[in-house]
Each structure stands twice: as C-alpha cells, then as structure tokens.
Short mmCIF file of C-alpha atoms and ligand atoms in Angstrom, two decimals:
data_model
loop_
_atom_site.label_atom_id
_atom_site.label_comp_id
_atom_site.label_asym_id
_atom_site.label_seq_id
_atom_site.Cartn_x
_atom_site.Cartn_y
_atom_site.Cartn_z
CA UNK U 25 -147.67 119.11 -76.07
CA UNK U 26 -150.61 119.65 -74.08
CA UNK U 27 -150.66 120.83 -70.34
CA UNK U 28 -152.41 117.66 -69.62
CA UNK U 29 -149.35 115.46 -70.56
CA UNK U 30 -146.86 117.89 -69.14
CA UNK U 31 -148.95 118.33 -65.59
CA UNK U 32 -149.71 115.51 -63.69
CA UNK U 33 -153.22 114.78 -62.34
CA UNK U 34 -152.44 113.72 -58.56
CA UNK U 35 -153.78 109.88 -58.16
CA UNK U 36 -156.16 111.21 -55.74
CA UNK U 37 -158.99 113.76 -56.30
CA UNK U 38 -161.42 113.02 -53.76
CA UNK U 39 -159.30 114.68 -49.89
CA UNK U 40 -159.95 112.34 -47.47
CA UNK U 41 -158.83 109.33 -49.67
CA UNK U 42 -155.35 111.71 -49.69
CA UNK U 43 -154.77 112.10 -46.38
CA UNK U 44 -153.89 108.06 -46.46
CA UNK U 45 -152.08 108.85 -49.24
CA UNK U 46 -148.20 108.26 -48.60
CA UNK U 47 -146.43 111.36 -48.42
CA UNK U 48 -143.69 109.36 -50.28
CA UNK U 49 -143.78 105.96 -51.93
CA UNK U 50 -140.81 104.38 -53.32
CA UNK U 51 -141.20 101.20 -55.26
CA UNK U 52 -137.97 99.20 -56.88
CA UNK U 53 -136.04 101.88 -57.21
CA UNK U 54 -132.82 101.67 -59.43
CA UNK U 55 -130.10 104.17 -59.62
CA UNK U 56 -127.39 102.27 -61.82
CA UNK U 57 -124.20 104.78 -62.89
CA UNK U 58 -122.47 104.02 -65.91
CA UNK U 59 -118.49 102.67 -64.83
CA UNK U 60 -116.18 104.88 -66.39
CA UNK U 61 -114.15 101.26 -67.51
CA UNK U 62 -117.92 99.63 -68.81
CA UNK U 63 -120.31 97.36 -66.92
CA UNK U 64 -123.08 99.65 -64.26
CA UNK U 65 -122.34 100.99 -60.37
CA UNK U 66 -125.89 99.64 -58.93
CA UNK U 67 -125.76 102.04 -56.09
CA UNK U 68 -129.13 101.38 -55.29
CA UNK U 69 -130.95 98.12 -56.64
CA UNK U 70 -134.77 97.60 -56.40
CA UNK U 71 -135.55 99.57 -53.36
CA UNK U 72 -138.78 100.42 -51.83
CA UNK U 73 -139.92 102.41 -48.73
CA UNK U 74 -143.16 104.08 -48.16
CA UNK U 75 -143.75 107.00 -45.71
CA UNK U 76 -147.00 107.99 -44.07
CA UNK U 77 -147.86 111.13 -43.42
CA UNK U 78 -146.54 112.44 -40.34
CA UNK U 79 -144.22 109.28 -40.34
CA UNK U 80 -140.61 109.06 -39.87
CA UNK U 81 -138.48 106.81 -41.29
CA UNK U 82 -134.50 105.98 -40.85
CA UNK U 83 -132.46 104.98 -43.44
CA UNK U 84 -129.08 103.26 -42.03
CA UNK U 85 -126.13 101.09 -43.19
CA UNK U 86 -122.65 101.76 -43.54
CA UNK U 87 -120.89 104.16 -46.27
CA UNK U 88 -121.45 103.46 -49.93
CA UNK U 89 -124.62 101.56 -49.63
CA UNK U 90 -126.76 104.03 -51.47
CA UNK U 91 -128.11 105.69 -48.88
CA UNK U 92 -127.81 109.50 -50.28
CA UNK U 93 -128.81 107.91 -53.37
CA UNK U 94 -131.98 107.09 -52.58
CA UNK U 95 -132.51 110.45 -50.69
CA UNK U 96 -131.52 112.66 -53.76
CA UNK U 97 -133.50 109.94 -56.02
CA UNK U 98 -136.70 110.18 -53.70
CA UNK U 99 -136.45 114.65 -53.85
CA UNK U 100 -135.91 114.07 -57.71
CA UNK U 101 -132.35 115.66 -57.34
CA UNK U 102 -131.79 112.48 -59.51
CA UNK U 103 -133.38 110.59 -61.61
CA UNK U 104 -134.10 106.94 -61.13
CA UNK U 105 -133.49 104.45 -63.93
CA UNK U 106 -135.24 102.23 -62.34
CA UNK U 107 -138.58 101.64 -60.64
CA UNK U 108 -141.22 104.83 -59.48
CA UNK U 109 -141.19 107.19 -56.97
CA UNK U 110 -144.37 108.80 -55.69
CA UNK U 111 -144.62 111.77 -53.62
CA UNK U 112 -149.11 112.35 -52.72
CA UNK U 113 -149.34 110.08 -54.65
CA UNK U 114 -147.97 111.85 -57.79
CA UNK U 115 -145.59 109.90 -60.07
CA UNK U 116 -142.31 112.09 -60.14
CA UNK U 117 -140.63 109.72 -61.10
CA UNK U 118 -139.49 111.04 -64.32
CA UNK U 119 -141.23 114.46 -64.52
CA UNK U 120 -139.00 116.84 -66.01
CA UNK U 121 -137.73 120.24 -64.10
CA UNK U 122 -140.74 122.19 -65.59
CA UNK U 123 -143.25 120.05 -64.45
CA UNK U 124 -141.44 119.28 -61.11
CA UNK U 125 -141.60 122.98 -60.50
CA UNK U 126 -145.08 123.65 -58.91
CA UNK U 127 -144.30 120.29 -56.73
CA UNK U 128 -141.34 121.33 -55.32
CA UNK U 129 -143.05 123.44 -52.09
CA UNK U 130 -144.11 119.89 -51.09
CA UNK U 131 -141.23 118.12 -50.40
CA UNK U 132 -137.34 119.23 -49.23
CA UNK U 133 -133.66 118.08 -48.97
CA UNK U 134 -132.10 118.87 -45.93
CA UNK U 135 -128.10 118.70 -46.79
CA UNK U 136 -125.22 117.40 -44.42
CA UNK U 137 -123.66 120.14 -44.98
CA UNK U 138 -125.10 123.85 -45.20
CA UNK U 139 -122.21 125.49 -45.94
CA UNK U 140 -122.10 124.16 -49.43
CA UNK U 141 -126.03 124.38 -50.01
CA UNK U 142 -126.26 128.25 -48.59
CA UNK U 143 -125.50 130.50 -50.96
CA UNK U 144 -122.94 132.94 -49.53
CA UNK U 145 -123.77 135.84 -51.40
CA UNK U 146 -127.29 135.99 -50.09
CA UNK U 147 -128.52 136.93 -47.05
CA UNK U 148 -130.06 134.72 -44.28
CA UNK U 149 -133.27 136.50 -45.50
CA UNK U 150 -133.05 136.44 -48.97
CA UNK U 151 -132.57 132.47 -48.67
CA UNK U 152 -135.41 131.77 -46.37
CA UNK U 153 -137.82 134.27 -49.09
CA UNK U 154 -136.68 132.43 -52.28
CA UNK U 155 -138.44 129.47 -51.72
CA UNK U 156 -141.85 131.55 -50.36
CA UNK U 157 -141.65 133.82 -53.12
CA UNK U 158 -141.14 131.27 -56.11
CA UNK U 159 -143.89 129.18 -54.55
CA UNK U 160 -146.09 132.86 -54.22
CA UNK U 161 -146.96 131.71 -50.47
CA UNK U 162 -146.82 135.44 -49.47
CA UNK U 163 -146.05 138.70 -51.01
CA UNK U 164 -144.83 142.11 -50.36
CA UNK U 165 -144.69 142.66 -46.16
CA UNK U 166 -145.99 139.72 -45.84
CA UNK U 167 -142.41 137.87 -46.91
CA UNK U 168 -140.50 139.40 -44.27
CA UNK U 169 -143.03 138.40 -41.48
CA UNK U 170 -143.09 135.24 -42.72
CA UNK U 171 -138.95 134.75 -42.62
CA UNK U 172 -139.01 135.96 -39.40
CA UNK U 173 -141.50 133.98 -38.00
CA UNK U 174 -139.63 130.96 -39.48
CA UNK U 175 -136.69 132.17 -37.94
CA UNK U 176 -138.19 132.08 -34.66
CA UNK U 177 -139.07 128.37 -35.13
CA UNK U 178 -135.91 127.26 -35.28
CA UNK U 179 -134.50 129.34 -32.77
CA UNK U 180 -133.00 132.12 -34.02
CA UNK U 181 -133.69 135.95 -34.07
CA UNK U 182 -135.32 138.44 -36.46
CA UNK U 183 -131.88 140.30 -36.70
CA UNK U 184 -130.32 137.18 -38.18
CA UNK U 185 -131.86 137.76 -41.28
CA UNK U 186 -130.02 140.34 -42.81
CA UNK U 187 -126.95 138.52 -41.77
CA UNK U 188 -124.54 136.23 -44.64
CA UNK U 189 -123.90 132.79 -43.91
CA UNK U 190 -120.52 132.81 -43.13
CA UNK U 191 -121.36 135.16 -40.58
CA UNK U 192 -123.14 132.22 -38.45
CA UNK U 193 -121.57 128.89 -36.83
CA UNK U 194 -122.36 125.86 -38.11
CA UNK U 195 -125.15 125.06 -36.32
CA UNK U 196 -127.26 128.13 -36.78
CA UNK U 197 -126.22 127.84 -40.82
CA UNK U 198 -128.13 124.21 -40.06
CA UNK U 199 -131.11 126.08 -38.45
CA UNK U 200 -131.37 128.27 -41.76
CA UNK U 201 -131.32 125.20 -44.03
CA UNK U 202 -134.46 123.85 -41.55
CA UNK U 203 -135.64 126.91 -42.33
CA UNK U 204 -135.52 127.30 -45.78
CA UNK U 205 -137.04 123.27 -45.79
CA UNK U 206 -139.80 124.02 -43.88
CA UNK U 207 -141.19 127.75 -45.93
CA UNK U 208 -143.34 126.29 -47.67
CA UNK U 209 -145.15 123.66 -45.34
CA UNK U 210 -143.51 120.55 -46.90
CA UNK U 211 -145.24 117.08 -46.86
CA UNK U 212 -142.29 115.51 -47.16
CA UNK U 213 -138.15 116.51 -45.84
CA UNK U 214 -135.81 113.95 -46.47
CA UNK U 215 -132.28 114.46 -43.92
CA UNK U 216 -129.47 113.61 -45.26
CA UNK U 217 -126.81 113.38 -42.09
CA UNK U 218 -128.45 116.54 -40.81
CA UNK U 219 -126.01 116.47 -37.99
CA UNK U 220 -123.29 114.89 -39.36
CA UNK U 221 -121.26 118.19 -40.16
CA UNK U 222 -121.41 119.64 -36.82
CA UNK U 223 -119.77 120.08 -33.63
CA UNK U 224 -120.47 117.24 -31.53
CA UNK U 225 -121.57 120.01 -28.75
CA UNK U 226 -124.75 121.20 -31.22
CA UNK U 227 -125.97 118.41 -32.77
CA UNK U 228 -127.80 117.21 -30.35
CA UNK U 229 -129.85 120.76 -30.39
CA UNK U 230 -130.47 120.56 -33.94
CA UNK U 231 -131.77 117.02 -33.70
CA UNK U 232 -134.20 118.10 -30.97
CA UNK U 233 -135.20 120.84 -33.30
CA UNK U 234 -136.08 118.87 -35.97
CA UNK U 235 -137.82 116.31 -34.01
CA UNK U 236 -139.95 119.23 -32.39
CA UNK U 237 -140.61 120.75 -35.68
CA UNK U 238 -141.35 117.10 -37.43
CA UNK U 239 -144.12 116.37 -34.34
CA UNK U 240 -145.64 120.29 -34.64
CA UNK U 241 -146.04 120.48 -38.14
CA UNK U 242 -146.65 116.73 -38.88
CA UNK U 243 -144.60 116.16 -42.28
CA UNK U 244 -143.18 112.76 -43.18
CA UNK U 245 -139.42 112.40 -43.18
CA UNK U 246 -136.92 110.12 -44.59
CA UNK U 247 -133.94 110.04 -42.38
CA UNK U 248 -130.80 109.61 -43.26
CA UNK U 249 -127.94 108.91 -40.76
CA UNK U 250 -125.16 106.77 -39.65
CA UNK U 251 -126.05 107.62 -35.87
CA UNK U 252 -128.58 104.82 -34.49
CA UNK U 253 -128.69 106.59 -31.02
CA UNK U 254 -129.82 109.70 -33.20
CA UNK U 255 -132.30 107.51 -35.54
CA UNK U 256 -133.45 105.50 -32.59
CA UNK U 257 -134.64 108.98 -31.07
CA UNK U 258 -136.14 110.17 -34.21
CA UNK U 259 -137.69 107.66 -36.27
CA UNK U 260 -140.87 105.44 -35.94
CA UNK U 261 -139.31 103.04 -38.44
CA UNK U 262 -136.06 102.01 -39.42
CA UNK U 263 -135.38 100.64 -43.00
CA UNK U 264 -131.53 98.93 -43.23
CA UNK U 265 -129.52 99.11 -46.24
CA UNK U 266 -126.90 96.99 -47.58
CA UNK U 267 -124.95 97.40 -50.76
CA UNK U 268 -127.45 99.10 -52.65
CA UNK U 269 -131.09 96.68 -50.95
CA UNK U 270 -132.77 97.20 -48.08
CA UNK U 271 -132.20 94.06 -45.69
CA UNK U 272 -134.54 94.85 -43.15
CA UNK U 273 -137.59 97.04 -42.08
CA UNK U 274 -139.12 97.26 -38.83
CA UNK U 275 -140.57 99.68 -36.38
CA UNK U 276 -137.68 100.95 -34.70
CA UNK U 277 -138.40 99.33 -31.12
CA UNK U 278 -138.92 96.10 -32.77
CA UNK U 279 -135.91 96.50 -34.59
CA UNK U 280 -133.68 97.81 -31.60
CA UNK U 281 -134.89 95.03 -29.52
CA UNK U 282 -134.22 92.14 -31.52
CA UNK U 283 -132.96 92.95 -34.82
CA UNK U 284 -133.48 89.50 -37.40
CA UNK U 285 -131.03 89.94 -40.13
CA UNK U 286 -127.26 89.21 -38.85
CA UNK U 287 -126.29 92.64 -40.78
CA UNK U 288 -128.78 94.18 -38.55
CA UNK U 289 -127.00 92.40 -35.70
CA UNK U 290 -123.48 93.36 -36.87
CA UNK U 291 -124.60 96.94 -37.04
CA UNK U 292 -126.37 97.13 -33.87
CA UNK U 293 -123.97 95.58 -31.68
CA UNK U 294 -121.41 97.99 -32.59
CA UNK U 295 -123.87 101.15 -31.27
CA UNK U 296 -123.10 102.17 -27.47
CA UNK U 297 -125.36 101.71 -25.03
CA UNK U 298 -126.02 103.81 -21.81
CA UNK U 299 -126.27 101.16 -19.43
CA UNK U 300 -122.45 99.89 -18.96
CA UNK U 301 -123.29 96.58 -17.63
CA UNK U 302 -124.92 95.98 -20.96
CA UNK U 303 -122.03 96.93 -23.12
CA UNK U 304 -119.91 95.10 -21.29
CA UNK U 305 -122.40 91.74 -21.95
CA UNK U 306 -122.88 92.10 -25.17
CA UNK U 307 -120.70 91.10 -28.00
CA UNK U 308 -119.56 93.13 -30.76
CA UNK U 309 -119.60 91.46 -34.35
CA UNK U 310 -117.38 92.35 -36.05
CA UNK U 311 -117.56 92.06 -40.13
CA UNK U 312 -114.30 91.53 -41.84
CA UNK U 313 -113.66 92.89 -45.25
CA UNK U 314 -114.82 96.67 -46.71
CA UNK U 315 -118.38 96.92 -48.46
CA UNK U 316 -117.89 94.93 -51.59
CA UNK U 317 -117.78 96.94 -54.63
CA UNK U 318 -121.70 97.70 -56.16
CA UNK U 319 -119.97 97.56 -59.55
CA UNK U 320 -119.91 93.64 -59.14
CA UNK U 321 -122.22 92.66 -56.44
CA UNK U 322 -121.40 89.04 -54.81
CA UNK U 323 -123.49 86.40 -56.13
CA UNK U 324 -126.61 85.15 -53.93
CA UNK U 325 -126.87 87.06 -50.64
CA UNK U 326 -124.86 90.70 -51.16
CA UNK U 327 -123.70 89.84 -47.63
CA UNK U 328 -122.43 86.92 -47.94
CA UNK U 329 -118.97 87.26 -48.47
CA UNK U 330 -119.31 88.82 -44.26
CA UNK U 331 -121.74 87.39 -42.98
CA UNK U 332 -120.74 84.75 -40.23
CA UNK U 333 -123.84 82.38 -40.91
CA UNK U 334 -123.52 82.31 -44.21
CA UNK U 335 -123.98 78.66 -46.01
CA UNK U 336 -123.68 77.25 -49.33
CA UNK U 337 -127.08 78.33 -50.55
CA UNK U 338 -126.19 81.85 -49.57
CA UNK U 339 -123.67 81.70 -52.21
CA UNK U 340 -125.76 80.81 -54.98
CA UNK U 341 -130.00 81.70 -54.01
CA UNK U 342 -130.65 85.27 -53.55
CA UNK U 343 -132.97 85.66 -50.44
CA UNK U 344 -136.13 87.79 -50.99
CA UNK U 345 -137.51 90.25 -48.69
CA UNK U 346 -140.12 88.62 -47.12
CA UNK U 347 -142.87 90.37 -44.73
CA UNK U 348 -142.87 88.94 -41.11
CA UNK U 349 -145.58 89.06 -38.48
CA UNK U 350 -145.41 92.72 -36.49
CA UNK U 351 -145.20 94.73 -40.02
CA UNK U 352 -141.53 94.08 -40.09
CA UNK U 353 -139.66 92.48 -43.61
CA UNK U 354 -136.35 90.61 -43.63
CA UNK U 355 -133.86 89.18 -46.31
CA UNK U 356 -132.29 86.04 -45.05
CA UNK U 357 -132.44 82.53 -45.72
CA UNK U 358 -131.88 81.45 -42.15
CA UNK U 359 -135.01 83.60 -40.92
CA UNK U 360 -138.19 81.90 -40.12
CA UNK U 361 -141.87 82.68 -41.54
CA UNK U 362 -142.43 83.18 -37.66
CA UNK U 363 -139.52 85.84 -37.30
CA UNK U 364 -137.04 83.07 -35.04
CA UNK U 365 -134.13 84.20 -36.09
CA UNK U 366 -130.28 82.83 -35.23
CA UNK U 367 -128.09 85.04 -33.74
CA UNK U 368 -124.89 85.96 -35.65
CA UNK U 369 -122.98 86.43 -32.20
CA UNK U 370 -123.14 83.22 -31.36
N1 ATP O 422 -122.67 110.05 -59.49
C1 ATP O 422 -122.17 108.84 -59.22
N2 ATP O 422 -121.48 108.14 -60.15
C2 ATP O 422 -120.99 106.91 -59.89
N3 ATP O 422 -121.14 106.28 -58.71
C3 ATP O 422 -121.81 106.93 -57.75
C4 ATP O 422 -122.37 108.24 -57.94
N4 ATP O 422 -123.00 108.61 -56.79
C5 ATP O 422 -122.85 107.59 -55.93
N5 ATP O 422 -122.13 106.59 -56.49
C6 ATP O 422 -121.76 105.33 -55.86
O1 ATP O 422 -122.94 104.74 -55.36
C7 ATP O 422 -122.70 104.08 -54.13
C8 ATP O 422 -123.64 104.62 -53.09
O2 ATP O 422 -123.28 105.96 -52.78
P1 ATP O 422 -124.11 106.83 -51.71
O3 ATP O 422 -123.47 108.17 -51.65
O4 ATP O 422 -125.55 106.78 -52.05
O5 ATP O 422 -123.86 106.04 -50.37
P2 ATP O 422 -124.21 106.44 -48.86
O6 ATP O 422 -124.86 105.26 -48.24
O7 ATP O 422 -124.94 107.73 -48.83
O8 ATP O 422 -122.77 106.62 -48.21
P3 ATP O 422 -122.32 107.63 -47.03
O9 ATP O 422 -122.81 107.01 -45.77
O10 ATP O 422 -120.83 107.61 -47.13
O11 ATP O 422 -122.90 108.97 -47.29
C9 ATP O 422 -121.22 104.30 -53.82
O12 ATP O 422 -120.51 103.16 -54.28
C10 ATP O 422 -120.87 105.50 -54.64
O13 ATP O 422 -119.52 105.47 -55.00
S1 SF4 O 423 -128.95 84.81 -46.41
FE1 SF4 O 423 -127.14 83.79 -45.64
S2 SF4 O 423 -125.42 85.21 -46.04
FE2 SF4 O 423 -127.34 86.34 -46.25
S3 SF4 O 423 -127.64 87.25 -44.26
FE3 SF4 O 423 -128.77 85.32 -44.24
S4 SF4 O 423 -127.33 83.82 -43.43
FE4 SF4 O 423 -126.13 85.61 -43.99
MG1 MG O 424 -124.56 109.59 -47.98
#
C-alpha cells in the first residue's frame, strides 16, 4: 500500500480556507451494537453536529441516549458504522490506528472519571510527557519545562509531578487529565461528564478551569453532561439527544429561553433555577415510563410513547429535523416553519 492511501491529505491545503474549517464535523453518524439475542442496539442513529473552532457545544439528554457514544465515536475511540466524522476537515472516520496516530495531538477525550484513565504506576509527570513526547513537541529539558508549565495552567505545582495518582484527590487527578488533554495544543477536547465523578465541593473549580482554559487557548469542545446549569455556563450551543437522535439544536440562550421540542421542555423544567419565585411558577413535566429500549425504537416519533402532545401521526410519521429561523433545528410535528411552538406544560 502506498503512503498516499494510508495518510490522508487534509480537505484543505490552502490556511485561511482552514481556519473555517470545523474543528469537528459529524454527519449521520451510526453506532449500531450487535444484541447478544440478534437484531442491532442503535445507540446512536444518524447524528450530526458540527463544531467551529473555538466553539463549544453541549451534548444533553438523559442516560442511555448515546451520548458517550457519540463522544468516543467523534475521538475515534470507536468506530462508526455509520455516517463520517471529520476532525480539520480530515475524514477519520474509518482510518485505522496507524494512520490515526500522527492525528491524535489534535483532538482529546477528557474521561468522567480519571481514576480509571490515569495510569497508577506512572507518575503525574510521566503522564503529562507521554503525550508531548510521542507527538515529539519537545525533547530532552525541554519536556520537563513543558509539564510543569502545564501544570501551572491548571493549577497545580511543579512538585506534583513526581507524585502517583493515587497520591492526589479527585479533583487534582481531574486537573492532570486537563492536563494531559491539553499537551499537545488540541483543536478539538470532547468532555465526557468532566465533573460528574467529583465532590460536589470541586466541581465547580474544575468547570471554571476548563472554561478558562477553553476561552485562552481557543479549541472547540464537545460537551458532554447531564448538568444544564453546568452546560448553560459552558457552552455556546446546546445539541439535545433522545434515544440515540438529536431532537433539538440551538444556541444555548435561545434554547434556555424557550426551548421548542416538548423533550426539551420536559428536560428543562426539571433544572433548578436561582430565582425561587420562578421555580415555584413553573411546572415540572414530568415523563412517565424509562427511556425505551434502542434495541427496538418506537415507531414514528422515538418520543412518542412520553410525550404528552403526542397524536396519531406521531405514532406512525417520523418527524425530520428541520432548520428554524435563529440557526436553531427541531424534530416535531407540532412545531411551526416559524418556530411557534405548543407548550407541553400546558
Ligand atoms: N459496547 C456496547 N455494546 C452494546 N450496547 C452499548 C455499548 N455501549 C453503549 N451501548 C448502549 O448504547 C446506548 C447508549 O449508551 P451511552 O453510554 O452512549 O449513553 P449515554 O447517553 O452516555 O448515557 P449516560 O448519561 O448514562 O452516560 C445504551 O443503551 C447502552 O446500553
Ligand atoms: S412529533 Fe409528536 S410525539 Fe414527537 S415530540 Fe412532537 S408532539 Fe411529541
Ligand atoms: Mg455517558
């Protein structure tokens, strides 16, 4: 095989047409699992997000709707079978580990949980210097300077280095992993629950570190998280997932302040909000009935089997996601070309 069919060309040659390049462009993504008793899981079913550069972007819905999925899909930690992924532009798609290798400085997962994604026979160092090494962004002295310097940047000190994981709390074990994500100047992290792990008392730090690290250094981010106060802080735009489709995309003010599909709704009313005259006006929705299984999807609209508008064509006609005025996109028959939508509290 040549190098030219193993290596890809990026799309674009010519710089300035790449800095309008998405960092990350996901187009109908599939990731179907084979069922251990026949038939296919469709965790995630013909998804598509695109991330600027400098951009971030939440991905929400409740547990089990492919969320992870389409964050290990999008870092090629899985393969898709369906649909592309693009990060610069690049197909990755289905690039094997070879010729993922020299792409990987561009683009990082940032686990839930760093215990399991630290290696605890390493030191704090070592980690931080795998990634610059393998990627030959600095040798010899050079290394250590760089680890410490990095260590700085997300708040930690020089000594830390030659320190073990287990040897840190949670929250600085987080820091590394931010760390050890950002070595190599990514284009692209994708956060998967960055928080989620920790103490209550520190995640709000790490969240403000990664939000001043994401404005500093400018890469684009996926988002990940079931905490809207957390992705209403972070993100520019909020893309909402439901049993393995996105539902609804809109900036995340827009979306906030009057979210159009009545999954958005459900979801939204359920978030507190500081001002306590508010949450005691506003009604909760609440959905009856678990996630239905993404082995056998319902029929029609996925959520129509809990959605309190739902009619008779929502049984049978699947809605597509349609683009609405404002640069927002919504799946539901009941939503106008305009964006008037009904309200599923009422
Ligand atoms: N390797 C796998 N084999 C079979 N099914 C899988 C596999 N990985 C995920 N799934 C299924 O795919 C669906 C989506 O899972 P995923 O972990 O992406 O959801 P999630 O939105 O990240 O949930 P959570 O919020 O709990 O993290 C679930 O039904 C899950 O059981
Ligand atoms: S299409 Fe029907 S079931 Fe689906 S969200 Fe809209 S009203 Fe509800
Ligand atoms: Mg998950």
């Amino acid at each position: 095989m040549t190098t030219a069919q193993t290596v890809p060309a990026p799309r674009d040659s010519d710089e300035t047409a790449g800095q309008h390049t998405p960092v990350l462009e996901i187009t109908a993504m599939e990731r179907h699992f084979a069922a251990s008793g026949g038939g296919a899981v469709r965790a995630v079913d013909g998804v598509s997000i695109t991330i600027g550069r400098g951009e971030v972007v939440g991905l929400v819905g409740e547990s089990g709707s492919g969320k992870s999925t389409v964050g290990r899909c999008a870092v090629r930690l899985d393969e898709p079978t369906g649909g592309t992924v693009r990060i610069n532009g690049t197909d990755v798609t289905h690039l094997s580990r070879r010729a993922l290798r020299p792409l990987r400085k561009d683009f990082h997962l940032v686990f839930q949980d760093p215990s399991s994604s630290l290696d605890p026979r390493m030191t704090i160092g070592q980690i931080i210097a795998e990634p610059i090494k393998l990627h030959r962004q600095a040798r010899g002295e050079a290394v250590r300077a760089r680890v410490e310097q990095l260590l700085g940047q997300v708040g930690l000190r020089p000594e830390h280095a030659d320190r073990h994981p287990h040897e840190l709390s949670g929250g600085q074990r987080q820091r590394i992993s931010i760390a050890r994500a950002l070595s190599c100047d990514p284009d692209l992290v994708v956060a998967d629950e960055p928080t989620s792990a920790l103490d209550v008392s520190v995640q709000a730090s790490v969240l403000n570190l990664l939000a001043d690290l994401q404005r500093d250094r400018g890469f684009g981010c996926l988002f990940i998280t079931h905490d809207l106060a957390a992705v209403e802080f972070l993100a520019d735009r909020i893309a909402v997932m439901y049993l393995g489709q996105i539902v609804e995309q809109a900036p995340t003010a827009e979306l906030f302040a009057s979210p159009k599909h009545p999954y958005t709704q459900a979801l939204l009313s359920a978030a507190p909000v500081p001002d306590p005259v508010e949450q005691r006006s506003r009604e909760r929705i609440v959905l009856h009935g678990d996630l239905p299984s993404p082995l056998d999807p319902p029929a029609g609209c996925r959520f129509h089997t809990r959605c309190p508008l739902a009619t008779d064509r929502c049984r049978t006609e699947v809605p597509v996601l349609r683009e609405l005025p404002g640069g927002r996109q919504v799946s539901c028959h009941l939503v106008a070309a305009d964006g008037t939508a009904p309200d599923a509290a009422s």
